[in-house]
Short mmCIF file of C-alpha atoms in Angstrom, two decimals:
data_model
loop_
_atom_site.label_atom_id
_atom_site.label_comp_id
_atom_site.label_asym_id
_atom_site.label_seq_id
_atom_site.Cartn_x
_atom_site.Cartn_y
_atom_site.Cartn_z
CA MET A 177 -15.36 38.76 72.02
CA SER A 178 -18.27 38.08 69.38
CA LEU A 179 -17.83 35.74 66.42
CA LEU A 180 -17.82 38.38 63.82
CA GLU A 181 -17.07 42.22 64.83
CA VAL A 182 -17.50 44.95 62.05
CA GLU A 183 -16.40 48.60 63.13
CA ASN A 184 -17.02 51.33 60.84
CA LEU A 185 -17.36 49.61 57.64
CA ARG A 186 -17.17 51.43 54.49
CA VAL A 187 -17.45 50.42 50.67
CA THR A 188 -16.88 52.81 47.97
CA PHE A 189 -16.82 52.46 44.17
CA ALA A 190 -14.77 54.71 41.77
CA THR A 191 -16.94 55.97 39.43
CA GLU A 192 -16.09 58.55 36.39
CA ALA A 193 -18.81 60.58 38.10
CA GLY A 194 -16.42 60.58 41.22
CA PRO A 195 -16.35 57.99 44.41
CA VAL A 196 -19.68 56.25 44.77
CA GLU A 197 -20.69 54.90 48.78
CA ALA A 198 -22.41 51.95 48.71
CA VAL A 199 -22.12 51.15 52.51
CA ARG A 200 -21.53 54.55 54.81
CA GLY A 201 -20.23 53.41 58.29
CA VAL A 202 -22.03 50.21 59.51
CA SER A 203 -21.00 48.85 62.77
CA PHE A 204 -22.24 45.69 64.26
CA ARG A 205 -21.76 42.41 65.78
CA LEU A 206 -22.91 38.85 65.31
CA ASP A 207 -22.92 35.89 67.52
CA ARG A 208 -24.12 32.31 67.42
CA GLU A 209 -27.38 33.86 66.68
CA ARG A 210 -29.63 34.61 63.46
CA LEU A 211 -29.12 38.25 62.74
CA GLY A 212 -31.57 39.52 59.46
CA ILE A 213 -30.25 42.45 57.28
CA VAL A 214 -33.05 44.18 55.92
CA GLY A 215 -33.46 46.87 53.15
CA GLU A 216 -34.64 47.87 49.66
CA SER A 217 -32.45 47.29 46.78
CA GLY A 218 -29.44 50.07 46.92
CA SER A 219 -29.44 49.86 50.60
CA GLY A 220 -25.91 48.10 50.86
CA LYS A 221 -27.30 45.17 52.68
CA THR A 222 -25.47 42.52 49.77
CA MET A 223 -22.22 45.13 49.95
CA THR A 224 -22.40 44.42 53.95
CA GLY A 225 -22.34 40.85 53.64
CA ARG A 226 -20.05 40.52 50.68
CA SER A 227 -17.46 42.40 52.82
CA VAL A 228 -17.15 40.08 55.43
CA LEU A 229 -15.83 37.58 52.79
CA ARG A 230 -13.71 40.47 50.74
CA LEU A 231 -15.68 39.75 47.80
CA ILE A 232 -15.89 43.13 46.45
CA ARG A 233 -13.91 43.61 43.11
CA PRO A 234 -11.76 46.64 41.84
CA PRO A 235 -13.30 49.31 41.70
CA GLY A 236 -15.24 48.75 44.63
CA ARG A 237 -13.08 49.33 47.94
CA ILE A 238 -13.54 48.23 51.77
CA GLU A 239 -12.52 50.02 54.48
CA ALA A 240 -13.19 49.24 58.37
CA ASP A 241 -11.77 50.42 61.29
CA ARG A 242 -12.18 46.48 62.32
CA MET A 243 -13.47 43.74 61.12
CA ALA A 244 -12.67 40.67 62.90
CA PHE A 245 -13.44 37.04 62.53
CA GLY A 246 -13.01 35.22 65.89
CA GLY A 247 -10.17 37.33 66.49
CA VAL A 248 -8.56 37.10 63.08
CA ASP A 249 -8.62 40.74 61.39
CA LEU A 250 -9.98 40.23 58.34
CA MET A 251 -8.52 43.64 57.12
CA ARG A 252 -4.93 42.51 57.63
CA ILE A 253 -4.84 39.05 56.75
CA SER A 254 -3.49 38.22 53.02
CA GLU A 255 -5.28 37.10 50.24
CA ARG A 256 -3.85 33.58 50.87
CA GLU A 257 -5.08 33.30 54.16
CA MET A 258 -8.50 34.86 53.59
CA ARG A 259 -9.04 31.90 50.88
CA ALA A 260 -8.62 29.59 53.58
CA LEU A 261 -11.54 30.87 55.55
CA ARG A 262 -13.68 31.34 52.64
CA GLY A 263 -16.16 28.34 52.59
CA ARG A 264 -14.21 26.40 55.45
CA ARG A 265 -15.11 29.07 58.28
CA ILE A 266 -17.15 31.49 56.41
CA ALA A 267 -19.77 30.37 53.90
CA MET A 268 -22.27 32.64 51.26
CA VAL A 269 -25.42 31.24 49.75
CA MET A 270 -26.54 33.42 47.29
CA GLN A 271 -30.01 34.05 45.95
CA ASP A 272 -30.59 32.16 43.30
CA PRO A 273 -29.50 28.58 42.77
CA LYS A 274 -29.54 29.08 38.72
CA PHE A 275 -26.96 31.54 38.80
CA SER A 276 -24.67 29.91 41.53
CA LEU A 277 -24.51 26.22 40.67
CA ASN A 278 -22.57 25.21 37.39
CA PRO A 279 -24.87 24.44 34.79
CA VAL A 280 -22.90 21.75 32.72
CA MET A 281 -21.46 19.94 35.77
CA ARG A 282 -23.52 17.05 37.58
CA VAL A 283 -24.50 17.98 41.25
CA GLY A 284 -22.38 15.16 42.78
CA ALA A 285 -19.15 16.62 41.00
CA GLN A 286 -20.35 20.47 42.32
CA LEU A 287 -20.88 18.87 45.74
CA THR A 288 -17.71 16.70 46.13
CA GLU A 289 -14.69 19.25 44.55
CA GLY A 290 -13.96 20.80 47.23
CA LEU A 291 -13.85 17.79 49.43
CA ARG A 292 -11.64 15.71 46.98
CA LEU A 293 -9.30 19.19 46.37
CA ARG A 294 -9.33 20.50 49.66
CA ASP A 295 -9.47 17.82 51.89
CA GLY A 296 -7.87 15.08 49.78
CA MET A 297 -10.50 12.60 50.29
CA SER A 298 -11.14 9.95 47.76
CA ALA A 299 -14.38 9.72 45.29
CA ARG A 300 -16.02 7.13 47.79
CA GLU A 301 -15.62 9.42 50.77
CA ALA A 302 -17.00 12.27 49.33
CA ARG A 303 -19.90 10.95 47.76
CA ALA A 304 -20.66 9.24 51.22
CA LYS A 305 -20.42 13.12 52.36
CA ALA A 306 -22.49 14.44 49.65
CA LEU A 307 -25.11 12.17 50.38
CA GLU A 308 -24.98 12.49 54.15
CA ALA A 309 -25.06 16.47 53.27
CA LEU A 310 -27.96 16.10 51.20
CA GLU A 311 -29.86 14.36 53.49
CA ALA A 312 -29.29 16.71 56.17
CA VAL A 313 -31.32 19.23 54.22
CA GLN A 314 -33.89 16.79 53.78
CA ILE A 315 -33.87 16.00 50.09
CA ARG A 316 -35.31 12.55 49.78
CA ASP A 317 -33.57 11.15 46.72
CA PRO A 318 -30.04 12.00 47.36
CA GLU A 319 -28.86 9.44 45.07
CA ARG A 320 -30.75 10.42 42.33
CA VAL A 321 -29.92 14.26 43.14
CA LEU A 322 -26.16 13.86 42.89
CA ASP A 323 -26.27 12.31 39.33
CA ALA A 324 -28.80 15.24 38.29
CA TYR A 325 -27.59 18.36 36.32
CA PRO A 326 -28.74 21.38 38.06
CA HIS A 327 -31.55 22.00 34.88
CA GLU A 328 -33.08 18.77 36.48
CA LEU A 329 -34.04 20.21 39.17
CA SER A 330 -36.68 22.83 41.22
CA GLY A 331 -35.86 25.95 42.39
CA GLY A 332 -36.18 24.91 45.89
CA MET A 333 -34.25 21.36 45.41
CA GLY A 334 -31.58 23.43 43.62
CA GLN A 335 -31.41 26.08 46.84
CA ARG A 336 -31.21 23.27 48.78
CA VAL A 337 -28.48 21.63 47.03
CA MET A 338 -26.46 25.01 47.58
CA ILE A 339 -27.37 25.22 51.09
CA ALA A 340 -25.82 21.53 51.39
CA MET A 341 -22.86 22.02 49.47
CA MET A 342 -21.88 25.77 51.72
CA LEU A 343 -22.61 23.62 54.93
CA ILE A 344 -20.22 20.47 54.30
CA PRO A 345 -16.98 21.88 55.35
CA GLU A 346 -19.46 22.92 58.60
CA PRO A 347 -18.37 26.68 58.54
CA ASP A 348 -18.71 28.86 61.74
CA LEU A 349 -20.41 31.34 60.12
CA LEU A 350 -23.09 31.24 57.34
CA ILE A 351 -23.87 34.49 55.08
CA ALA A 352 -27.57 33.55 53.45
CA ASP A 353 -28.04 36.58 50.35
CA GLU A 354 -32.03 36.52 50.04
CA PRO A 355 -31.92 32.58 50.12
CA THR A 356 -35.45 32.14 49.65
CA SER A 357 -36.32 34.86 47.53
CA ALA A 358 -36.53 32.96 44.24
CA LEU A 359 -38.65 30.28 46.36
CA ASP A 360 -42.28 29.96 46.15
CA VAL A 361 -44.01 30.39 49.86
CA THR A 362 -44.60 26.68 50.85
CA VAL A 363 -41.09 25.59 49.54
CA GLN A 364 -39.61 29.00 51.57
CA ALA A 365 -40.82 27.60 54.82
CA GLU A 366 -39.11 24.18 54.24
CA VAL A 367 -35.78 26.07 53.83
CA LEU A 368 -35.94 28.32 56.51
CA ARG A 369 -36.61 25.42 58.76
CA ILE A 370 -33.61 23.77 57.28
CA LEU A 371 -31.52 26.86 58.58
CA ASP A 372 -33.21 27.15 61.55
CA ALA A 373 -31.95 23.59 62.37
CA LEU A 374 -28.51 24.15 61.76
CA VAL A 375 -28.01 27.36 63.64
CA ARG A 376 -29.65 25.47 66.81
CA GLU A 377 -28.12 22.36 66.59
CA ARG A 378 -24.67 23.40 64.98
CA GLY A 379 -24.20 26.54 67.03
CA MET A 380 -23.51 28.42 63.56
CA GLY A 381 -23.73 32.27 63.13
CA LEU A 382 -26.53 33.17 60.52
CA MET A 383 -26.26 36.36 58.35
CA PHE A 384 -29.55 36.79 56.75
CA ILE A 385 -29.98 39.37 54.22
CA SER A 386 -33.24 39.84 52.84
CA HIS A 387 -35.51 42.59 51.53
CA ASP A 388 -38.66 40.92 53.16
CA LEU A 389 -38.96 42.66 56.79
CA ASN A 390 -41.81 40.04 57.40
CA LEU A 391 -39.60 36.96 56.68
CA VAL A 392 -36.85 38.46 58.59
CA ALA A 393 -39.47 38.87 61.75
CA ARG A 394 -40.74 35.91 62.12
CA PHE A 395 -37.26 34.28 61.50
CA CYS A 396 -34.10 35.78 62.79
CA ASP A 397 -33.30 37.11 66.58
CA ARG A 398 -32.19 40.49 65.41
CA VAL A 399 -32.80 42.57 62.78
CA LEU A 400 -30.39 45.56 61.33
CA VAL A 401 -32.06 48.12 58.95
CA MET A 402 -30.13 49.48 56.11
CA TYR A 403 -31.16 52.20 54.20
CA ARG A 404 -28.83 53.97 51.79
CA GLY A 405 -25.69 52.14 53.04
CA ARG A 406 -26.42 52.78 56.90
CA ILE A 407 -28.19 51.42 59.74
CA VAL A 408 -31.18 53.14 60.48
CA GLU A 409 -32.43 50.92 63.18
CA GLU A 410 -31.57 47.84 65.04
CA ILE A 411 -34.13 46.15 66.83
CA GLU A 412 -35.26 42.53 68.58
CA ALA A 413 -36.87 40.30 66.00
CA GLN A 414 -39.92 39.78 68.28
CA ARG A 415 -40.59 43.71 68.59
CA LEU A 416 -40.55 44.67 64.99
CA SER A 417 -43.93 45.83 65.18
CA GLN A 418 -42.70 48.60 67.54
CA ALA A 419 -39.95 49.92 65.56
CA THR A 420 -39.22 53.40 66.06
CA HIS A 421 -37.68 54.56 62.83
CA PRO A 422 -40.01 56.39 59.94
CA TYR A 423 -38.14 53.96 57.19
CA THR A 424 -38.74 50.82 59.45
CA GLN A 425 -42.31 52.14 59.83
CA GLY A 426 -43.00 52.77 56.40
CA LEU A 427 -41.47 49.44 55.03
CA LEU A 428 -43.98 47.33 57.06
CA GLY A 429 -46.96 49.58 56.19
CA CYS A 430 -46.73 49.67 52.60
CA LEU A 431 -47.61 46.00 52.26
CA PRO A 432 -51.03 44.76 51.39
CA LYS A 433 -52.63 42.88 53.31
CA ILE A 434 -55.18 40.22 52.90
CA GLY A 435 -58.55 41.18 54.15
CA GLY A 436 -57.13 45.06 54.56
CA ALA A 437 -58.54 47.66 53.28
CA ARG A 438 -58.75 48.32 49.80
CA GLY A 439 -58.13 52.16 49.26
CA PRO A 440 -54.56 53.33 48.15
CA LEU A 441 -51.89 51.38 49.90
CA PRO A 442 -49.73 53.79 52.28
CA THR A 443 -46.55 54.84 50.66
CA LEU A 444 -43.31 55.70 51.96
CA ALA A 445 -42.50 59.46 52.14
CA ARG A 446 -38.45 59.57 52.29
CA ASP A 447 -37.01 62.25 54.00
CA ALA A 448 -33.42 63.24 53.48
CA ALA A 449 -32.62 63.23 57.08
CA TRP A 450 -32.45 59.61 57.02
CA SER A 451 -29.25 59.13 55.14
CA GLU A 452 -27.65 61.60 57.25
CA MET B 133 -72.03 39.04 29.18
CA ALA B 134 -68.69 38.57 30.13
CA LEU B 135 -65.90 40.55 28.71
CA ILE B 136 -63.43 37.54 28.78
CA GLU B 137 -64.38 34.25 28.42
CA ILE B 138 -62.09 31.43 28.81
CA ASP B 139 -63.73 27.94 28.41
CA ASP B 140 -62.03 24.67 29.30
CA LEU B 141 -58.48 26.06 27.85
CA HIS B 142 -55.62 23.67 27.21
CA VAL B 143 -52.19 24.66 26.43
CA THR B 144 -49.43 21.86 25.74
CA PHE B 145 -45.80 22.69 24.72
CA GLU B 146 -43.70 20.90 23.24
CA ALA B 147 -40.16 20.65 25.32
CA LYS B 148 -37.24 18.07 24.31
CA GLY B 149 -39.96 15.86 22.20
CA ARG B 150 -41.74 15.23 24.99
CA PRO B 151 -45.20 17.06 25.38
CA VAL B 152 -45.65 19.28 28.52
CA HIS B 153 -49.52 19.83 29.56
CA ALA B 154 -49.06 23.79 31.07
CA VAL B 155 -52.96 24.60 31.51
CA ARG B 156 -55.40 21.77 31.65
CA GLY B 157 -59.28 22.64 31.25
CA VAL B 158 -59.67 26.01 32.94
CA SER B 159 -62.59 28.08 32.69
CA LEU B 160 -63.01 31.46 33.88
CA ALA B 161 -65.12 34.51 32.74
CA VAL B 162 -64.18 38.64 33.74
CA GLU B 163 -66.91 40.77 33.86
CA VAL B 164 -66.80 44.41 32.25
CA ARG B 165 -64.83 46.77 34.62
CA GLU B 166 -63.78 43.79 36.59
CA SER B 167 -60.32 42.91 37.96
CA TYR B 168 -59.79 39.38 38.30
CA GLY B 169 -56.79 37.62 39.77
CA LEU B 170 -54.63 34.36 38.76
CA VAL B 171 -52.88 33.32 41.77
CA GLY B 172 -50.43 30.26 41.91
CA GLU B 173 -46.98 29.16 42.67
CA SER B 174 -44.36 28.88 39.89
CA GLY B 175 -45.44 26.48 37.14
CA SER B 176 -48.71 26.20 37.92
CA GLY B 177 -49.95 27.83 34.64
CA LYS B 178 -50.96 31.08 35.52
CA SER B 179 -48.95 32.97 33.33
CA THR B 180 -49.34 30.46 30.15
CA ILE B 181 -53.15 31.76 30.26
CA LEU B 182 -52.45 35.21 29.92
CA ARG B 183 -49.58 34.11 27.42
CA ALA B 184 -52.42 32.19 25.58
CA ILE B 185 -54.99 35.28 25.35
CA CYS B 186 -52.38 37.24 23.29
CA GLY B 187 -51.59 34.35 21.11
CA MET B 188 -48.21 33.72 22.78
CA ALA B 189 -48.52 30.20 23.68
CA PRO B 190 -49.60 26.72 22.07
CA VAL B 191 -53.59 26.41 22.58
CA THR B 192 -54.88 22.96 22.27
CA GLY B 193 -58.38 22.74 23.15
CA GLY B 194 -60.83 24.67 24.44
CA ALA B 195 -61.93 28.46 23.61
CA ILE B 196 -61.13 31.90 24.18
CA ARG B 197 -64.03 35.00 23.58
CA ILE B 198 -63.88 38.58 23.97
CA ASP B 199 -66.69 40.33 24.24
CA GLY B 200 -68.52 36.92 22.93
CA ARG B 201 -66.36 36.67 19.90
CA ALA B 202 -63.93 33.77 19.45
CA LEU B 203 -60.39 34.84 19.13
CA ALA B 204 -59.06 34.61 15.39
CA PRO B 205 -55.78 32.47 15.07
CA ARG B 206 -53.69 35.07 14.26
CA ARG B 207 -54.12 38.21 16.86
CA ASP B 208 -54.27 40.91 14.82
CA ARG B 209 -54.26 44.94 15.16
CA GLY B 210 -58.13 45.15 16.51
CA PHE B 211 -56.99 43.07 19.26
CA ALA B 212 -53.69 44.94 20.27
CA ARG B 213 -56.43 47.96 20.50
CA ARG B 214 -58.39 46.03 22.70
CA VAL B 215 -56.11 44.19 24.64
CA GLN B 216 -52.58 45.02 26.10
CA MET B 217 -50.30 43.16 28.73
CA VAL B 218 -47.52 44.16 31.25
CA PHE B 219 -44.91 42.05 31.94
CA GLN B 220 -43.13 40.94 34.83
CA ASP B 221 -39.44 42.15 34.25
CA PRO B 222 -39.39 45.84 33.16
CA TYR B 223 -35.94 44.99 32.60
CA ALA B 224 -36.47 42.76 29.93
CA SER B 225 -39.86 43.67 28.68
CA LEU B 226 -38.09 47.50 27.40
CA HIS B 227 -35.98 47.43 24.51
CA PRO B 228 -32.63 48.23 26.03
CA ARG B 229 -31.25 50.72 23.52
CA HIS B 230 -34.72 52.61 22.59
CA THR B 231 -35.35 55.84 24.65
CA VAL B 232 -39.28 55.97 26.35
CA ASP B 233 -39.78 58.24 23.39
CA ARG B 234 -39.48 55.29 21.29
CA THR B 235 -40.95 52.94 23.03
CA LEU B 236 -44.42 55.12 24.07
CA GLY B 237 -44.05 56.24 20.58
CA GLU B 238 -43.96 52.66 18.57
CA PRO B 239 -47.60 51.62 19.17
CA LEU B 240 -48.93 54.81 17.63
CA ALA B 241 -46.58 54.79 14.59
CA ILE B 242 -47.66 50.72 13.77
CA HIS B 243 -51.47 51.55 14.15
CA GLY B 244 -50.93 54.91 12.27
CA LEU B 245 -52.32 56.87 14.85
CA ALA B 246 -50.46 60.55 15.99
CA ARG B 247 -47.55 62.21 14.36
CA GLY B 248 -45.53 65.00 14.86
CA ALA B 249 -46.85 67.17 17.43
CA GLU B 250 -49.72 65.18 18.48
CA ARG B 251 -47.50 62.30 18.56
CA GLY B 252 -45.33 64.37 20.89
CA ARG B 253 -48.46 65.31 22.81
CA ARG B 254 -49.63 61.74 23.51
CA ILE B 255 -46.07 60.44 24.63
CA VAL B 256 -45.69 63.38 27.52
CA GLN B 257 -49.07 63.11 28.46
CA ALA B 258 -48.80 59.36 28.84
CA LEU B 259 -45.96 59.93 30.98
CA ALA B 260 -47.75 62.03 33.04
CA ASP B 261 -51.05 59.58 33.45
CA VAL B 262 -48.44 57.04 35.31
CA GLY B 263 -46.64 59.96 37.40
CA LEU B 264 -43.40 60.62 35.13
CA ASP B 265 -42.03 64.04 34.52
CA ALA B 266 -41.37 64.84 30.66
CA ALA B 267 -38.08 64.85 31.65
CA PHE B 268 -38.10 61.38 31.41
CA ARG B 269 -39.24 61.12 27.74
CA PHE B 270 -35.52 61.00 26.21
CA ARG B 271 -34.24 58.93 28.50
CA PHE B 272 -33.03 55.15 28.25
CA PRO B 273 -34.20 52.08 30.76
CA HIS B 274 -30.72 51.96 32.25
CA GLN B 275 -31.06 55.16 33.23
CA LEU B 276 -34.45 54.49 35.21
CA SER B 277 -35.20 52.83 38.55
CA GLY B 278 -36.61 49.64 38.70
CA GLY B 279 -40.25 51.60 39.48
CA GLN B 280 -39.44 54.03 37.08
CA ARG B 281 -39.22 51.19 34.51
CA GLN B 282 -42.38 49.55 35.22
CA ARG B 283 -44.36 53.20 35.10
CA VAL B 284 -43.23 53.23 31.44
CA ALA B 285 -43.92 49.31 30.71
CA ILE B 286 -47.43 50.20 32.08
CA ALA B 287 -47.86 53.89 29.85
CA ARG B 288 -46.38 51.82 26.76
CA ALA B 289 -49.48 49.27 27.07
CA LEU B 290 -52.31 52.30 27.91
CA MET B 291 -50.94 53.85 24.56
CA LEU B 292 -53.53 52.24 22.32
CA GLU B 293 -56.25 52.95 24.97
CA PRO B 294 -57.13 49.48 25.37
CA GLU B 295 -59.97 48.17 27.40
CA ILE B 296 -58.37 45.03 29.03
CA LEU B 297 -55.00 45.18 30.91
CA LEU B 298 -53.32 41.68 31.42
CA LEU B 299 -50.84 42.11 34.26
CA ASP B 300 -48.17 39.35 34.68
CA GLU B 301 -46.76 39.73 38.29
CA PRO B 302 -46.28 43.59 37.18
CA THR B 303 -44.98 44.15 40.69
CA SER B 304 -43.05 41.46 41.81
CA ALA B 305 -39.74 42.56 40.62
CA LEU B 306 -40.27 45.67 42.89
CA ASP B 307 -39.13 46.86 46.33
CA ALA B 308 -42.16 46.70 48.76
CA SER B 309 -42.41 50.53 48.95
CA VAL B 310 -42.31 50.85 44.75
CA GLN B 311 -44.74 47.94 44.82
CA ALA B 312 -47.46 49.61 46.71
CA GLU B 313 -46.87 52.96 44.22
CA ALA B 314 -47.04 50.84 41.61
CA LEU B 315 -50.38 48.96 42.83
CA ASN B 316 -51.93 52.35 43.26
CA LEU B 317 -51.27 53.63 40.13
CA LEU B 318 -53.03 50.78 38.81
CA SER B 319 -56.15 50.93 41.16
CA ARG B 320 -56.09 54.24 40.13
CA LEU B 321 -55.95 54.09 36.34
CA ARG B 322 -58.65 51.39 36.06
CA ALA B 323 -60.93 53.35 38.17
CA GLU B 324 -60.39 56.44 35.81
CA ARG B 325 -60.40 54.45 32.36
CA GLY B 326 -62.83 51.72 33.61
CA LEU B 327 -60.42 49.09 32.95
CA THR B 328 -60.75 45.09 33.01
CA PHE B 329 -57.52 43.56 34.63
CA LEU B 330 -56.84 39.71 34.42
CA MET B 331 -53.55 39.73 36.78
CA VAL B 332 -51.49 37.28 37.96
CA SER B 333 -49.26 36.70 40.81
CA HIS B 334 -47.88 34.64 43.34
CA ASP B 335 -48.88 36.97 46.13
CA LEU B 336 -51.91 36.16 47.19
CA ALA B 337 -52.08 39.45 49.52
CA VAL B 338 -51.51 41.54 46.15
CA ILE B 339 -54.42 39.68 44.61
CA ASP B 340 -56.54 39.89 47.51
CA HIS B 341 -55.61 43.82 47.59
CA MET B 342 -56.03 44.15 43.78
CA CYS B 343 -59.00 42.02 42.85
CA ASP B 344 -62.92 41.24 43.11
CA ARG B 345 -62.63 37.47 42.33
CA LEU B 346 -59.58 35.26 42.05
CA THR B 347 -59.10 31.66 40.75
CA VAL B 348 -56.04 29.58 42.71
CA MET B 349 -54.26 27.46 40.36
CA LYS B 350 -51.99 24.47 40.87
CA GLU B 351 -50.30 21.98 38.33
CA GLY B 352 -52.05 23.71 35.54
CA ARG B 353 -55.36 23.25 37.12
CA ALA B 354 -58.29 25.99 38.47
CA VAL B 355 -58.26 24.65 42.53
CA GLU B 356 -60.98 26.66 43.67
CA ASN B 357 -62.38 29.88 42.30
CA LEU B 358 -62.93 32.72 45.49
CA ASP B 359 -64.11 36.38 45.86
CA HIS B 360 -62.85 39.33 47.95
CA ALA B 361 -65.38 38.27 50.68
CA GLN B 362 -65.10 34.90 50.88
CA LEU B 363 -61.14 35.08 51.20
CA ALA B 364 -61.89 37.53 53.97
CA ARG B 365 -63.71 35.62 55.78
CA HIS B 366 -61.37 32.36 55.09
CA ASP B 367 -63.83 30.69 53.75
CA MET B 368 -62.34 28.36 51.58
CA LYS B 369 -62.68 24.66 50.53
CA ALA B 370 -59.38 23.42 49.01
CA SER B 371 -56.97 22.36 51.21
CA TYR B 372 -54.24 23.94 48.63
CA THR B 373 -55.57 27.25 48.94
CA ARG B 374 -55.49 26.94 53.00
CA GLU B 375 -51.42 26.48 52.48
CA LEU B 376 -51.18 29.06 50.69
CA PHE B 377 -53.24 31.27 52.29
CA ALA B 378 -51.34 30.16 55.81
CA ALA B 379 -48.21 30.55 54.08
CA THR B 380 -49.08 34.14 53.47
CA THR B 381 -50.81 35.18 56.26
CA GLU B 382 -48.22 33.66 58.64
CA ARG B 383 -45.19 35.62 56.95
CA ILE B 384 -47.39 38.58 57.67
CA ALA B 385 -48.50 38.30 61.48
CA ALA B 386 -45.13 37.79 62.58
CA ALA B 387 -44.98 41.31 62.24
CA GLU B 388 -47.92 42.31 64.13
#
């Protein structure tokens, strides 16, 4: 049995112009590995990630033949049972720390809130645990960061705080939605190293959602390529250069390369058949 | 003589009563019809240089000259005719409640250039130049995709037929396939109209593809000046440039 099993997942939004299908029959399994989900905006990758946590608000609707996490049927359990899984066993890191941290609360208060409310820890215990979590994501001066407000942190620092916060309950599955896209390239590498170590050392499963094919190829074990709500190709990350689907090939080809030819970049000729 | 000359430029902002020295003595010269790149990470001061040229940042030292003439403290209409800017985020840079027609017509109205049928003709032509059908003319920004919006933003910048385009991360909000189309569009327009580009990006590969020469920036200073050939030969001196180069190529190499 896999850690996460998804069969025929569909996400539909009711709009004035009729139903819009954001995810159209996606199936995959995830074990204690790094699974990349790549696609451009509107491909349904974020919706797929959010569906696992049932974080899609009406008018959006989630349907699936099966969606099981550690044997628990996520489609059947109550909202209350779902809340018990969120954060504790399945956690999510969003793209931009600027929008996911509370701007008027000190970092320390945000990091310890869950520990105190959910786990009933004392203020001192919670603070010690928070310091430990910040050290785990290689923040050099954790005491200072605990007392800081989010706007006093750089982007890379804020993103590490987010990761630390998600990892405190030691989840089995981490869904990371573009966790490094708002960061500079030199900082990106550091955040990825931290995530990588967590997968290796804790045996966590990681769903890594990104628009950046090259990044995913370097960092993940396996890659699902999404286009218009469907998986068009599944491939081992190391073999991405041998991708067979024209969409995957097109995405790889249209990026400028240092020292590459200066003529027009190849563009993607979209084929209606890809979304069939 | 260079078309754009920047000489020992300093920009200092006031933030919470403290001075923030965003640009610290940067000099560069962009020749006529050249495409020049500024590359660096967030906070390096690269966008601030473009904003300083447009009079949108407090210059506290040094000089900016266009065609050998120092810019007046307040940029006038003549400046707008010669220099235009394309911003990073097409969601924020187009007025959400103005149609494409109104957005593109505004520069013409301000400069008293065209009215009536001539105005309409120029707007349709501007849309065609950036690869958009005339059907887009009466749409609002929210009815367009990110790539289409950025095309409108480029069309707007070209309405006054400027010589110089300042491009501030023009494709970083776009998907890879849309980025390729937008970069191709910019290259074509530059060739057709003999434009001079000063382009800012955090992506060294984009700058390498688009620019003849570039300046690498870090913390408000110019770390190194390179040309396209030097970059292709990995002939760089500053360790920061190497670091940036390695981080960029490592990402690309992984897929090959």
